[in-house]
Coordinates of C-alpha atoms in Angstrom, one line a residue:
M12 CA -61.5 36.6 -8.1
Y13 CA -59.6 37.9 -5.1
I14 CA -60.0 34.5 -3.5
V15 CA -58.5 32.9 -6.5
I16 CA -55.5 35.3 -6.5
E17 CA -55.1 34.8 -2.7
N18 CA -55.1 31.0 -3.1
L19 CA -52.6 31.3 -6.0
L20 CA -50.3 33.4 -3.9
K21 CA -50.5 30.9 -1.0
W22 CA -49.8 28.0 -3.4
S23 CA -46.8 29.9 -4.8
F24 CA -45.5 30.7 -1.4
H25 CA -45.7 27.1 -0.2
F26 CA -44.2 25.9 -3.5
L27 CA -41.3 28.3 -3.1
C28 CA -40.8 27.3 0.5
G29 CA -40.7 23.6 -0.5
L30 CA -38.3 24.3 -3.3
V31 CA -36.0 26.2 -1.0
F32 CA -36.2 23.4 1.5
C33 CA -35.3 20.8 -1.1
L34 CA -32.4 22.9 -2.4
F35 CA -31.2 23.2 1.2
I36 CA -31.4 19.5 1.8
S37 CA -29.6 18.8 -1.5
C38 CA -26.8 21.2 -0.7
S39 CA -26.5 19.8 2.8
E40 CA -26.2 16.3 1.4
S41 CA -23.7 17.3 -1.2
K42 CA -21.6 18.9 1.6
S43 CA -21.6 15.9 3.9
P44 CA -18.1 14.7 4.7
K45 CA -16.6 12.1 2.4
N46 CA -15.7 8.9 4.1
V47 CA -12.5 7.0 3.6
L48 CA -12.1 3.2 3.3
F49 CA -8.4 2.6 3.4
I50 CA -7.4 -1.0 2.5
I51 CA -3.8 -2.2 2.8
A52 CA -2.3 -5.6 2.2
D53 CA 0.9 -6.9 3.6
D54 CA 3.9 -7.9 1.3
L55 CA 1.7 -7.7 -1.8
N56 CA 3.5 -6.9 -5.1
D57 CA 1.7 -6.2 -8.3
N58 CA 0.9 -9.8 -9.1
L59 CA -2.7 -8.9 -9.8
G60 CA -5.0 -9.5 -12.7
V61 CA -5.5 -5.8 -13.2
Y62 CA -1.8 -5.4 -13.7
D63 CA -2.0 -8.0 -16.5
H64 CA -0.4 -10.8 -14.5
Y65 CA -0.3 -14.0 -16.6
L66 CA -1.9 -16.2 -14.0
V67 CA -3.1 -14.7 -10.7
K68 CA -6.8 -14.4 -10.3
T69 CA -8.1 -11.3 -8.5
P70 CA -11.6 -10.5 -9.8
N71 CA -12.6 -8.3 -6.9
I72 CA -9.5 -6.0 -7.0
D73 CA -9.8 -5.9 -10.8
R74 CA -13.5 -4.8 -10.3
L75 CA -12.4 -2.1 -7.9
A76 CA -10.0 -0.7 -10.5
E77 CA -12.9 -0.3 -12.9
R78 CA -14.5 2.3 -10.6
G79 CA -11.3 4.4 -10.0
M80 CA -7.7 5.0 -11.2
L81 CA -5.0 2.3 -11.3
F82 CA -1.5 3.6 -10.7
S83 CA 1.2 1.6 -12.4
K84 CA 4.2 3.4 -11.0
A85 CA 3.5 3.8 -7.3
Y86 CA 6.4 3.1 -4.9
C87 CA 7.0 2.8 -1.1
N88 CA 9.8 4.9 0.5
F89 CA 11.4 2.1 2.4
P90 CA 10.6 -1.6 1.5
L91 CA 10.2 -2.8 5.1
C92 CA 6.9 -2.9 7.0
G93 CA 7.7 -0.6 9.9
P94 CA 9.4 2.3 8.2
S95 CA 7.1 2.1 5.1
R96 CA 3.9 2.2 7.1
A97 CA 5.2 5.0 9.3
S98 CA 6.1 7.2 6.2
M99 CA 2.6 6.5 4.8
M100 CA 0.8 7.5 8.0
T101 CA 2.9 10.6 8.6
G102 CA 3.4 11.9 5.1
L103 CA 7.1 12.2 5.8
Y104 CA 10.2 10.4 4.6
P105 CA 12.0 7.9 6.9
D106 CA 15.0 10.2 7.1
Q107 CA 12.8 13.1 8.3
T108 CA 11.3 11.1 11.1
G109 CA 14.3 8.8 11.9
H110 CA 12.0 5.8 11.7
H111 CA 14.2 3.2 10.1
E112 CA 13.7 0.0 12.1
L113 CA 11.1 -2.7 11.8
R114 CA 9.8 -2.5 15.4
D115 CA 10.1 1.3 16.0
Y116 CA 7.1 3.2 17.4
I117 CA 6.5 6.4 15.5
R118 CA 6.1 8.6 18.5
D119 CA 9.5 7.6 19.8
H120 CA 10.8 9.7 16.9
V121 CA 8.1 12.4 16.3
P122 CA 6.0 12.6 19.5
D123 CA 3.7 15.4 18.3
V124 CA 3.2 14.3 14.7
V125 CA -0.4 14.4 13.4
T126 CA -0.9 11.1 11.5
M127 CA -3.2 10.7 8.5
S128 CA -6.1 9.1 10.4
Q129 CA -5.5 11.6 13.3
A130 CA -6.1 14.5 10.9
F131 CA -9.5 13.0 10.1
M132 CA -10.2 12.6 13.8
N133 CA -9.4 16.2 14.3
A134 CA -11.9 17.1 11.6
G135 CA -14.7 15.2 13.3
Y136 CA -14.4 11.7 11.8
E137 CA -14.3 8.5 13.6
A138 CA -11.0 6.8 12.8
T139 CA -11.0 3.0 13.3
R140 CA -8.5 0.4 12.4
V141 CA -9.1 -3.3 11.9
G142 CA -6.0 -5.5 11.5
K143 CA -2.5 -4.3 10.4
I144 CA -2.0 -0.6 9.6
Y145 CA 1.2 0.1 11.5
H146 CA 3.7 -2.7 11.8
Y147 CA 3.0 -6.0 13.3
D148 CA 5.3 -9.0 13.7
N149 CA 3.4 -11.2 11.3
P150 CA 2.3 -13.8 12.3
R151 CA 3.7 -13.6 15.9
G152 CA 1.9 -10.4 16.7
I153 CA -1.6 -11.4 15.3
G154 CA -4.2 -10.7 18.0
T155 CA -2.1 -8.1 19.7
T156 CA -1.9 -4.3 19.4
G157 CA 1.4 -4.7 17.4
H158 CA 3.5 -1.6 17.0
D159 CA 0.4 0.6 16.6
D160 CA -0.1 4.2 17.5
S161 CA -3.1 4.6 19.9
L162 CA -3.4 8.4 19.1
S163 CA -4.2 7.6 15.5
W164 CA -7.5 5.9 16.3
N165 CA -10.8 6.2 18.2
R166 CA -11.1 2.4 18.2
R167 CA -8.9 -0.5 17.3
F168 CA -9.6 -4.1 16.6
Y169 CA -7.1 -6.9 16.1
P170 CA -8.7 -10.3 15.2
R171 CA -6.9 -13.6 15.6
G172 CA -8.1 -16.4 13.3
V173 CA -7.6 -20.1 12.8
D174 CA -4.5 -19.6 10.7
K175 CA -2.7 -18.5 13.9
E176 CA -3.8 -21.7 15.7
L177 CA -2.6 -24.0 12.9
E178 CA 1.1 -23.1 13.0
D179 CA 2.1 -26.6 14.0
Q180 CA 0.8 -27.8 10.6
I181 CA 2.6 -25.2 8.5
F182 CA 5.4 -26.3 6.2
S183 CA 8.5 -24.0 6.7
L184 CA 12.0 -24.0 5.3
S185 CA 13.0 -23.0 8.8
P186 CA 11.0 -25.2 11.2
G187 CA 9.4 -23.2 13.9
R188 CA 9.8 -19.9 11.9
F189 CA 7.1 -18.5 9.7
G190 CA 7.3 -14.7 9.3
A191 CA 10.7 -14.3 7.6
T192 CA 11.0 -17.5 5.7
L193 CA 9.1 -19.4 3.0
S194 CA 6.2 -21.3 4.7
W195 CA 2.7 -22.3 3.6
L196 CA -0.4 -24.3 4.3
A197 CA -3.6 -25.1 2.5
T198 CA -6.3 -25.4 5.2
E199 CA -9.6 -27.2 5.4
E200 CA -11.1 -24.3 7.4
G201 CA -13.1 -21.7 5.5
G202 CA -12.0 -18.2 4.7
E203 CA -14.2 -16.4 7.3
Q204 CA -12.4 -18.3 10.1
H205 CA -9.0 -17.0 9.0
T206 CA -7.6 -13.8 10.5
D207 CA -8.1 -11.9 7.3
G208 CA -11.7 -13.2 7.1
L209 CA -12.3 -11.9 10.6
V210 CA -10.8 -8.6 9.5
A211 CA -13.3 -8.3 6.7
T212 CA -16.2 -9.4 8.9
R213 CA -15.3 -6.7 11.5
A214 CA -14.9 -4.1 8.8
I215 CA -18.4 -5.0 7.5
Q216 CA -19.9 -4.7 11.0
L217 CA -18.3 -1.2 11.4
L218 CA -19.6 -0.1 8.0
T219 CA -23.1 -1.2 9.1
E220 CA -22.7 0.8 12.3
Y221 CA -21.5 3.9 10.5
K222 CA -24.5 3.7 8.2
E223 CA -27.0 3.4 11.1
N224 CA -25.4 6.2 13.0
Q225 CA -24.6 8.4 10.0
T226 CA -21.0 8.7 11.3
P227 CA -18.3 10.1 9.0
F228 CA -15.5 7.6 9.1
F229 CA -11.9 6.9 8.2
L230 CA -11.8 3.1 8.3
G231 CA -8.3 1.5 8.0
V232 CA -8.6 -2.2 7.0
G233 CA -5.2 -3.9 7.3
F234 CA -5.0 -7.4 5.9
Y235 CA -2.2 -9.7 7.0
K236 CA -1.8 -11.6 3.7
P237 CA -0.1 -12.4 1.5
H238 CA 2.7 -12.1 4.0
T239 CA 4.3 -15.4 5.0
P240 CA 3.2 -17.9 6.1
Y241 CA 1.2 -18.3 2.9
V242 CA -1.9 -19.8 4.6
A243 CA -5.3 -19.9 2.9
P244 CA -8.2 -22.3 2.4
K245 CA -7.4 -25.1 0.1
E246 CA -10.0 -23.9 -2.5
Y247 CA -7.6 -21.0 -3.3
F248 CA -4.7 -23.4 -3.8
E249 CA -6.9 -25.4 -6.1
M250 CA -7.4 -22.4 -8.4
Y251 CA -3.8 -22.9 -9.7
D252 CA -2.0 -25.7 -11.5
Q253 CA 1.7 -25.7 -10.6
S254 CA 2.6 -26.7 -14.2
D255 CA 1.4 -23.2 -15.3
I256 CA 3.7 -21.4 -12.9
V257 CA 6.8 -19.7 -14.4
V258 CA 9.8 -19.8 -12.1
P259 CA 12.1 -16.8 -12.6
S260 CA 15.8 -17.6 -13.3
V261 CA 19.1 -15.7 -13.3
P262 CA 22.4 -16.3 -15.2
E263 CA 25.0 -18.3 -13.3
D264 CA 27.3 -15.3 -13.1
Y265 CA 24.6 -12.9 -12.1
F266 CA 25.9 -12.1 -8.6
S267 CA 29.3 -11.1 -9.9
T268 CA 27.7 -8.3 -11.9
I269 CA 26.2 -6.4 -9.0
P270 CA 27.7 -4.7 -5.9
E271 CA 28.6 -6.9 -2.9
P272 CA 26.1 -5.2 -0.6
A273 CA 23.3 -6.0 -3.1
V274 CA 24.5 -9.7 -3.1
K275 CA 24.4 -9.8 0.7
Y276 CA 20.8 -8.6 0.8
L277 CA 19.8 -11.2 -1.9
T278 CA 21.5 -14.0 -0.1
R279 CA 21.0 -13.1 3.6
W280 CA 18.4 -15.8 4.2
E281 CA 20.8 -18.8 3.8
V282 CA 18.0 -21.3 4.0
Q283 CA 16.5 -19.8 0.8
N284 CA 19.7 -19.9 -1.2
N285 CA 20.0 -22.6 -3.9
L286 CA 16.4 -23.7 -3.7
S287 CA 15.2 -26.4 -6.1
A288 CA 12.8 -25.5 -8.9
S289 CA 10.2 -27.6 -7.2
V290 CA 10.3 -25.7 -3.9
K291 CA 10.3 -22.4 -5.7
R292 CA 7.2 -23.4 -7.7
S293 CA 5.4 -24.5 -4.5
A294 CA 6.2 -21.2 -2.8
I295 CA 5.0 -19.2 -5.8
H296 CA 1.9 -21.4 -5.9
A297 CA 1.1 -20.7 -2.3
Y298 CA 1.7 -16.9 -2.7
Y299 CA -0.7 -16.8 -5.6
A300 CA -3.3 -18.7 -3.7
T301 CA -3.0 -16.4 -0.7
I302 CA -3.4 -13.3 -3.0
S303 CA -6.6 -14.8 -4.3
F304 CA -7.8 -15.4 -0.8
L305 CA -7.0 -11.7 0.0
D306 CA -8.9 -10.7 -3.1
A307 CA -12.0 -12.4 -1.8
Q308 CA -11.9 -10.6 1.5
V309 CA -11.4 -7.2 -0.3
G310 CA -14.5 -8.1 -2.3
R311 CA -16.5 -8.8 0.8
V312 CA -15.7 -5.4 2.3
V313 CA -16.3 -3.4 -0.9
D314 CA -19.6 -5.3 -1.6
A315 CA -20.8 -4.4 1.9
L316 CA -19.9 -0.7 1.3
D317 CA -22.0 -0.8 -1.9
S318 CA -25.0 -2.7 -0.4
L319 CA -25.1 -0.2 2.5
G320 CA -25.3 2.7 0.0
L321 CA -22.1 4.2 1.4
S322 CA -20.0 4.0 -1.8
E323 CA -21.6 7.2 -3.2
N324 CA -19.8 9.2 -0.6
T325 CA -16.7 7.1 0.2
I326 CA -13.1 7.4 -1.1
I327 CA -11.6 4.0 -1.5
V328 CA -7.8 3.3 -1.4
F329 CA -6.3 -0.2 -2.1
T330 CA -2.6 -0.6 -1.7
S331 CA 0.3 -2.6 -0.1
D332 CA 3.1 -1.6 2.3
H333 CA 5.8 -2.5 -0.3
G334 CA 6.6 -4.8 -3.1
Y335 CA 8.0 -8.3 -2.9
H336 CA 10.3 -10.6 -4.9
M337 CA 8.9 -14.0 -5.8
G338 CA 12.1 -15.5 -7.4
E339 CA 13.1 -12.4 -9.3
H340 CA 16.9 -11.9 -8.9
D341 CA 16.8 -15.4 -7.3
Y342 CA 15.2 -13.9 -4.1
F343 CA 12.1 -14.4 -2.1
Q344 CA 11.6 -11.4 0.2
K345 CA 11.5 -7.6 0.3
L346 CA 14.2 -5.1 1.4
T347 CA 16.1 -4.5 -1.8
L348 CA 16.7 -1.5 -4.0
F349 CA 15.1 -3.3 -7.1
E350 CA 11.8 -2.4 -8.7
N351 CA 10.2 -5.7 -7.4
S352 CA 10.7 -4.5 -3.8
G353 CA 9.8 -0.9 -4.1
R354 CA 6.8 -0.9 -6.5
I355 CA 3.3 -1.2 -4.9
P356 CA -0.2 -1.7 -6.2
L357 CA -2.4 1.3 -5.9
I358 CA -6.0 2.0 -6.7
I359 CA -7.8 5.2 -5.7
C360 CA -11.6 5.7 -6.2
D361 CA -13.3 9.0 -5.6
P362 CA -17.1 9.1 -6.3
E363 CA -16.9 12.7 -7.5
I364 CA -14.1 12.1 -10.0
K365 CA -15.4 10.2 -13.0
N366 CA -12.3 8.3 -13.9
G367 CA -13.4 4.7 -13.7
G368 CA -11.2 2.2 -15.4
S369 CA -8.4 4.8 -16.0
Q370 CA -4.7 4.1 -15.6
T371 CA -1.7 6.4 -15.1
D372 CA 2.0 5.9 -15.4
S373 CA 2.7 9.0 -13.4
F374 CA 5.0 8.6 -10.4
V375 CA 3.7 8.2 -6.9
E376 CA 5.4 7.9 -3.5
M377 CA 3.7 6.5 -0.5
I378 CA 4.0 9.8 1.4
D379 CA 1.6 11.2 -1.2
F380 CA -1.4 9.3 0.2
Y381 CA -1.9 11.7 3.1
P382 CA -2.2 15.0 1.3
T383 CA -4.3 13.3 -1.4
L384 CA -6.9 12.0 0.9
C385 CA -7.0 15.3 2.8
E386 CA -7.6 17.3 -0.4
L387 CA -10.3 14.9 -1.6
A388 CA -12.1 15.0 1.7
Q389 CA -11.4 18.7 2.3
V390 CA -9.6 17.9 5.6
T391 CA -6.9 20.3 6.6
P392 CA -3.5 18.6 6.7
P393 CA -0.4 19.7 8.8
G394 CA 1.8 22.2 7.0
Y395 CA 4.9 20.0 7.2
L396 CA 3.9 17.1 5.0
A397 CA 6.5 16.1 2.4
G398 CA 4.1 14.4 0.1
E399 CA 2.3 15.8 -3.0
S400 CA -1.4 15.6 -3.6
L401 CA -2.4 13.2 -6.4
V402 CA -5.6 15.0 -7.2
P403 CA -4.3 16.5 -10.4
I404 CA -3.5 13.0 -11.6
L405 CA -6.9 11.6 -10.6
K406 CA -8.5 14.3 -12.7
D407 CA -6.0 13.8 -15.6
P408 CA -3.9 10.6 -15.9
N409 CA -1.4 12.5 -18.0
D410 CA -0.7 15.0 -15.3
E411 CA 2.4 14.6 -13.1
V412 CA 3.4 15.7 -9.6
R413 CA 6.8 14.0 -9.5
E414 CA 9.7 13.5 -12.0
S415 CA 11.4 10.7 -10.0
I416 CA 11.1 8.2 -7.2
L417 CA 13.3 7.8 -4.1
T418 CA 13.5 4.6 -2.1
Q419 CA 15.9 3.7 0.6
V420 CA 17.1 0.7 2.6
Y421 CA 18.6 2.2 5.7
T422 CA 21.6 4.3 4.4
D423 CA 21.5 2.9 0.9
Y424 CA 19.4 4.7 -1.8
T425 CA 17.9 4.3 -5.2
V426 CA 16.3 6.8 -7.6
R427 CA 14.4 6.2 -10.8
N428 CA 13.1 8.4 -13.5
K429 CA 11.2 7.4 -16.6
Q430 CA 14.1 5.6 -18.2
Y431 CA 16.8 4.8 -15.6
R432 CA 17.3 3.4 -12.1
F433 CA 20.4 4.4 -10.3
S434 CA 21.3 2.8 -6.9
R435 CA 24.1 3.7 -4.5
W436 CA 25.3 1.5 -1.7
G437 CA 26.9 3.5 1.1
K438 CA 28.9 6.4 -0.3
G439 CA 29.0 4.9 -3.7
G440 CA 31.9 4.8 -6.1
P441 CA 33.3 1.9 -8.1
G442 CA 31.7 -1.4 -7.2
L443 CA 29.0 0.2 -5.1
E444 CA 26.6 1.5 -7.8
E445 CA 24.0 0.2 -10.2
L446 CA 22.5 1.6 -13.3
Y447 CA 19.6 0.1 -15.3
D448 CA 18.1 1.2 -18.5
L449 CA 14.4 0.4 -17.9
N450 CA 13.5 0.9 -21.5
I451 CA 15.5 -2.1 -22.6
D452 CA 15.9 -3.9 -19.3
P453 CA 12.7 -3.6 -17.3
Q454 CA 13.7 -6.6 -15.2
E455 CA 16.9 -4.8 -14.0
M456 CA 19.3 -7.7 -14.9
V457 CA 22.1 -5.8 -16.7
N458 CA 24.1 -3.4 -14.5
L459 CA 25.5 -0.6 -16.6
A460 CA 27.4 1.2 -13.8
N461 CA 30.7 0.0 -15.2
D462 CA 29.9 0.8 -18.8
Q463 CA 31.9 3.9 -19.9
G464 CA 29.2 4.6 -22.5
Y465 CA 26.9 5.5 -19.7
S466 CA 29.3 7.7 -17.7
E467 CA 27.3 10.9 -18.5
I468 CA 24.0 9.3 -17.5
I469 CA 25.6 8.0 -14.3
S470 CA 26.8 11.5 -13.4
E471 CA 23.3 12.9 -14.0
M472 CA 21.5 10.2 -12.0
S473 CA 24.1 10.5 -9.2
L474 CA 23.4 14.3 -9.0
L475 CA 19.6 13.6 -9.0
L476 CA 20.0 11.1 -6.2
D477 CA 22.0 13.6 -4.1
Q478 CA 19.2 16.1 -4.6
R479 CA 16.5 13.7 -3.6
I480 CA 18.4 12.5 -0.5
E481 CA 18.9 16.1 0.6
Q482 CA 15.2 16.8 0.1
A483 CA 14.1 13.7 1.9
G484 CA 16.3 14.6 4.9
R485 CA 15.1 18.1 5.5
P486 CA 13.7 18.4 9.0
P487 CA 9.9 19.0 8.9
A488 CA 9.1 22.5 9.9
D489 CA 7.5 23.1 13.3
L490 CA 7.8 19.4 14.3
E491 CA 10.1 18.1 17.0
V492 CA 12.2 15.1 15.9
L493 CA 13.9 13.2 18.7
P494 CA 17.4 11.9 18.0
S495 CA 17.6 8.2 17.3
E496 CA 19.3 6.1 19.9

């Protein structure tokens, strides 16, 4: 009997030890750092299937939204690649850092700033970027370091694909120019030979390496499309029939209804003024084709994440650096104060937050990405960030962290709340302001700034804009900001 009891005690001891060990392993696994896969497109507006676009096909991005939250009112802080990406990576407004120019380097303004990826590096992550995260001259800078920040990364990769080698075949409204003018090409070469195909391939290689080495990672995957030139394999052009494309139009007297500075921005690319309907349709067709090509590359990267078993512990972000006009307001570019230029696509997936397929109308600014990812991954951010964490919204799509959105183009500003957008050019006043009632005019085509019936609303929105500009210009605490030259 004593032998039986002794054996039972031994069995119980071994069982309890095994149970404790399993619990220890389980707790250790649950506390392993969350990885970040940060995917950003270039010049992508919300012409995506998941945003109910009437024609564009983006099955992979749509599928990504099914596993996380789709933000319908996310905005950049400055609709130009350089300042926008700098504000995203620093969590600070452009007026706080002084980064307003396309080709600025962020540390020329805030030399000691801790960038988003750098905060993860400081927490023991490997931070790697593939492609365009900070500004690049696109396509001229493809294959170079661009206007990158070396302190933000452990490793950097900058592929150069066949699209860069085919520039002599590209149609352009301004022969010899590609980055700032309408230009396009349908290629015979396959997608994996293009720069964005190579970006995806390198990202997949890195994910495989991270899996093998069990390395916590912050992987920035920066695609160069759909930025001009709109170059993609012809199979993506063949996905669309030009007869199905709707070309936006404006009234003949439209430019007389908005401030002169706004007109100057909309007409600053002379070669793109007074385009024929045929050229507009061809440009839109090429833009849509390039978006579908981008979508395929996003799908390749996310599928690899899944197949490697990394998605269960990886936060995924998909976004763009700013919006883009594709004929709206008779314009094909960014850098305006309109909704088309400021609004960005945004999907955030966190494996611990069960919100798959949800959507929110809550306001988001690009500076909010940094504190959000830090909170989700339990990484300590700098104390001077101007952004707000979006975690409350990720847990409840009806929650809000902002009541308004501020966007600027140099020294011109716009603010929007749930119903109105108010824009001020320079110091404002008669002829230098715009007001739109987004409930009845979501396309922002009827300027109400001179309508006396809205004088009270204009006063309220002007005061709100003053408050937001003051807030966005406050010097960040404990961070040196060098004067702009």
